[in-house]
């Protein structure tokens, strides 16, 4: 009996390793969690880049809108900026949310790569990102005219991908 008690931790550890190995072998890392798709856009209050009192992000959602979470430290965010600028030139409203970033660094980023946003908010602590379901930057959400999240893309998007998302969403 003492021998069984002594082996219990080893057996428990072996069982945990087997469970985690089984999960890792069957988990596709390209699968993007989409729990918020179909849900109303979160009702979050965030300050703008200039600071001031927090404003409801929903107030910037006029009709079908893209909400893009980005950061100055994010290389793919810089890569997708020309595509977002092209969409802005076509009249697509894009709300930017600077995720877990410093306003001074965001200003430098926008000066260097351009500002494709019709409205810009700062989510310094990442709370709004949690409410939207952000797993990393960049992530782009399509918000419908009714205020619901219709689609989500993780990683840098092209203008064609964004237009496809908007079409699938009926925008």
Short mmCIF file of C-alpha atoms in Angstrom, two decimals:
data_model
loop_
_atom_site.label_atom_id
_atom_site.label_comp_id
_atom_site.label_asym_id
_atom_site.label_seq_id
_atom_site.Cartn_x
_atom_site.Cartn_y
_atom_site.Cartn_z
CA UNK A 1 0.00 0.00 0.00
CA UNK A 2 2.88 2.40 0.79
CA UNK A 3 4.28 1.75 -2.64
CA UNK A 4 0.98 2.75 -4.29
CA UNK A 5 0.83 5.99 -2.27
CA UNK A 6 4.42 6.77 -3.28
CA UNK A 7 3.58 6.20 -6.96
CA UNK A 8 0.40 8.31 -6.90
CA UNK A 9 2.15 11.63 -7.74
CA UNK A 10 4.06 10.00 -10.58
CA UNK A 11 0.86 8.46 -11.97
CA UNK A 12 -0.98 11.80 -11.67
CA UNK A 13 1.83 13.61 -13.49
CA UNK A 14 1.85 10.96 -16.23
CA UNK A 15 -1.91 11.34 -16.66
CA UNK A 16 -1.59 15.14 -16.95
CA UNK A 17 1.15 14.82 -19.55
CA UNK A 18 -1.01 12.43 -21.56
CA UNK A 19 -3.98 14.84 -21.45
CA UNK A 20 -1.91 17.86 -22.50
CA UNK A 21 -0.11 15.90 -25.23
CA UNK A 22 -3.43 14.65 -26.59
CA UNK A 23 -4.80 18.20 -26.66
CA UNK A 24 -1.67 19.57 -28.35
CA UNK A 25 -1.75 16.90 -31.04
CA UNK A 26 -5.40 17.59 -31.89
CA UNK A 27 -5.48 21.36 -31.43
CA UNK A 28 -5.21 23.51 -34.57
CA UNK A 29 -3.37 26.72 -33.63
CA UNK A 30 -4.85 28.47 -36.68
CA UNK A 31 -8.34 28.27 -35.19
CA UNK A 32 -9.34 31.73 -34.03
CA UNK A 33 -11.72 32.00 -31.08
CA UNK A 34 -14.87 33.68 -32.37
CA UNK A 35 -17.02 33.71 -29.24
CA UNK A 36 -18.10 37.33 -29.69
CA UNK A 37 -19.21 36.96 -33.33
CA UNK A 38 -22.99 37.32 -33.38
CA UNK A 39 -23.00 39.22 -30.09
CA UNK A 40 -23.63 42.96 -29.64
CA UNK A 41 -20.46 45.04 -29.73
CA UNK A 42 -19.33 45.58 -26.14
CA UNK A 43 -20.43 48.83 -24.56
CA UNK A 44 -16.99 50.07 -23.53
CA UNK A 45 -15.80 53.55 -22.61
CA UNK A 46 -12.32 54.56 -23.76
CA UNK A 47 -10.42 57.83 -23.99
CA UNK A 48 -9.35 59.19 -27.34
CA UNK A 49 -5.72 59.60 -28.32
CA UNK A 50 -5.72 63.20 -27.05
CA UNK A 51 -6.98 61.97 -23.68
CA UNK A 52 -9.94 63.50 -21.96
CA UNK A 53 -13.04 61.83 -20.63
CA UNK A 54 -13.75 58.30 -21.85
CA UNK A 55 -16.29 58.04 -24.65
CA UNK A 56 -18.49 55.11 -25.65
CA UNK A 57 -16.87 53.24 -28.54
CA UNK A 58 -20.38 52.48 -29.79
CA UNK A 59 -20.86 56.20 -30.48
CA UNK A 60 -18.33 55.88 -33.32
CA UNK A 61 -20.09 52.89 -34.90
CA UNK A 62 -22.17 54.45 -37.66
CA UNK A 63 -23.62 51.73 -39.87
CA UNK A 64 -21.34 48.89 -40.92
CA UNK A 65 -17.93 49.66 -39.43
CA UNK A 66 -14.57 47.97 -39.05
CA UNK A 67 -13.04 48.03 -35.57
CA UNK A 68 -9.30 47.45 -35.75
CA UNK A 69 -7.25 46.64 -32.64
CA UNK A 70 -3.61 47.58 -33.28
CA UNK A 71 -0.42 48.57 -31.45
CA UNK A 72 2.71 50.54 -32.25
CA UNK A 73 4.87 47.56 -31.26
CA UNK A 74 3.06 45.26 -33.70
CA UNK A 75 4.84 44.66 -37.04
CA UNK A 76 1.76 43.17 -38.80
CA UNK A 77 -0.19 46.28 -37.71
CA UNK A 78 2.23 48.46 -39.69
CA UNK A 79 1.96 46.07 -42.65
CA UNK A 80 -1.84 46.32 -42.79
CA UNK A 81 -2.01 50.12 -42.52
CA UNK A 82 -1.91 50.73 -46.33
CA UNK A 83 -4.85 48.33 -46.79
CA UNK A 84 -6.81 50.14 -44.08
CA UNK A 85 -5.94 53.50 -45.67
CA UNK A 86 -7.27 52.23 -49.03
CA UNK A 87 -10.53 51.20 -47.35
CA UNK A 88 -10.81 54.60 -45.66
CA UNK A 89 -10.33 56.25 -49.08
CA UNK A 90 -13.29 54.17 -50.34
CA UNK A 91 -15.43 55.52 -47.50
CA UNK A 92 -15.31 52.51 -45.18
CA UNK A 93 -15.49 53.74 -41.58
CA UNK A 94 -12.69 52.26 -39.49
CA UNK A 95 -12.51 52.70 -35.73
CA UNK A 96 -9.04 52.16 -34.34
CA UNK A 97 -8.38 50.90 -30.84
CA UNK A 98 -4.76 51.21 -29.74
CA UNK A 99 -4.38 48.08 -27.63
CA UNK A 100 -2.05 47.95 -24.62
CA UNK A 101 0.01 50.87 -25.87
CA UNK A 102 1.32 54.30 -24.90
CA UNK A 103 -0.32 57.35 -26.57
CA UNK A 104 3.07 58.92 -27.45
CA UNK A 105 4.13 55.75 -29.25
CA UNK A 106 0.76 55.60 -31.02
CA UNK A 107 1.25 59.17 -32.29
CA UNK A 108 4.70 58.20 -33.64
CA UNK A 109 3.22 55.09 -35.28
CA UNK A 110 0.47 57.12 -36.99
CA UNK A 111 2.95 59.78 -38.12
CA UNK A 112 5.16 57.11 -39.66
CA UNK A 113 2.55 54.82 -41.27
CA UNK A 114 -0.49 57.09 -41.68
CA UNK A 115 -3.81 57.34 -39.90
CA UNK A 116 -6.52 55.19 -41.53
CA UNK A 117 -9.03 55.69 -38.70
CA UNK A 118 -12.23 57.71 -38.63
CA UNK A 119 -12.16 57.51 -34.81
CA UNK A 120 -9.36 56.42 -32.51
CA UNK A 121 -9.48 55.14 -28.93
CA UNK A 122 -6.81 54.03 -26.48
CA UNK A 123 -7.18 50.76 -24.54
CA UNK A 124 -4.09 51.04 -22.32
CA UNK A 125 -4.94 48.20 -19.95
CA UNK A 126 -6.46 45.89 -22.57
CA UNK A 127 -9.89 45.67 -20.91
CA UNK A 128 -11.82 46.60 -24.07
CA UNK A 129 -9.81 44.00 -25.95
CA UNK A 130 -10.95 41.38 -23.47
CA UNK A 131 -14.56 42.46 -23.92
CA UNK A 132 -14.25 42.17 -27.71
CA UNK A 133 -12.40 38.84 -27.49
CA UNK A 134 -9.02 40.05 -28.77
CA UNK A 135 -6.33 37.39 -28.65
CA UNK A 136 -3.54 39.48 -30.17
CA UNK A 137 -2.82 42.44 -32.42
CA UNK A 138 -3.91 43.12 -35.05
CA UNK A 139 -7.51 41.96 -35.02
CA UNK A 140 -10.32 43.44 -37.04
CA UNK A 141 -14.04 43.15 -36.35
CA UNK A 142 -16.95 43.93 -38.66
CA UNK A 143 -19.77 45.60 -36.76
CA UNK A 144 -23.16 45.64 -38.49
CA UNK A 145 -25.61 48.51 -38.64
CA UNK A 146 -27.47 46.87 -35.74
CA UNK A 147 -24.36 47.03 -33.52
CA UNK A 148 -23.61 43.28 -33.63
CA UNK A 149 -20.21 41.77 -34.33
CA UNK A 150 -20.62 40.06 -37.69
CA UNK A 151 -17.11 38.81 -38.41
CA UNK A 152 -13.57 38.75 -37.04
CA UNK A 153 -10.13 38.47 -38.62
CA UNK A 154 -6.89 37.89 -36.75
CA UNK A 155 -3.61 39.08 -38.18
CA UNK A 156 -2.88 41.68 -40.82
CA UNK A 157 -5.70 41.96 -43.32
CA UNK A 158 -5.65 43.09 -46.92
CA UNK A 159 -8.19 45.46 -48.42
CA UNK A 160 -9.63 42.50 -50.38
CA UNK A 161 -10.07 40.46 -47.18
CA UNK A 162 -11.79 43.37 -45.43
CA UNK A 163 -14.08 43.97 -48.41
CA UNK A 164 -14.94 40.24 -48.41
CA UNK A 165 -15.73 40.40 -44.70
CA UNK A 166 -17.98 43.41 -45.27
CA UNK A 167 -19.76 41.68 -48.19
CA UNK A 168 -20.35 38.49 -46.18
CA UNK A 169 -21.71 40.67 -43.40
CA UNK A 170 -24.15 42.27 -45.83
CA UNK A 171 -22.51 45.67 -45.59
#
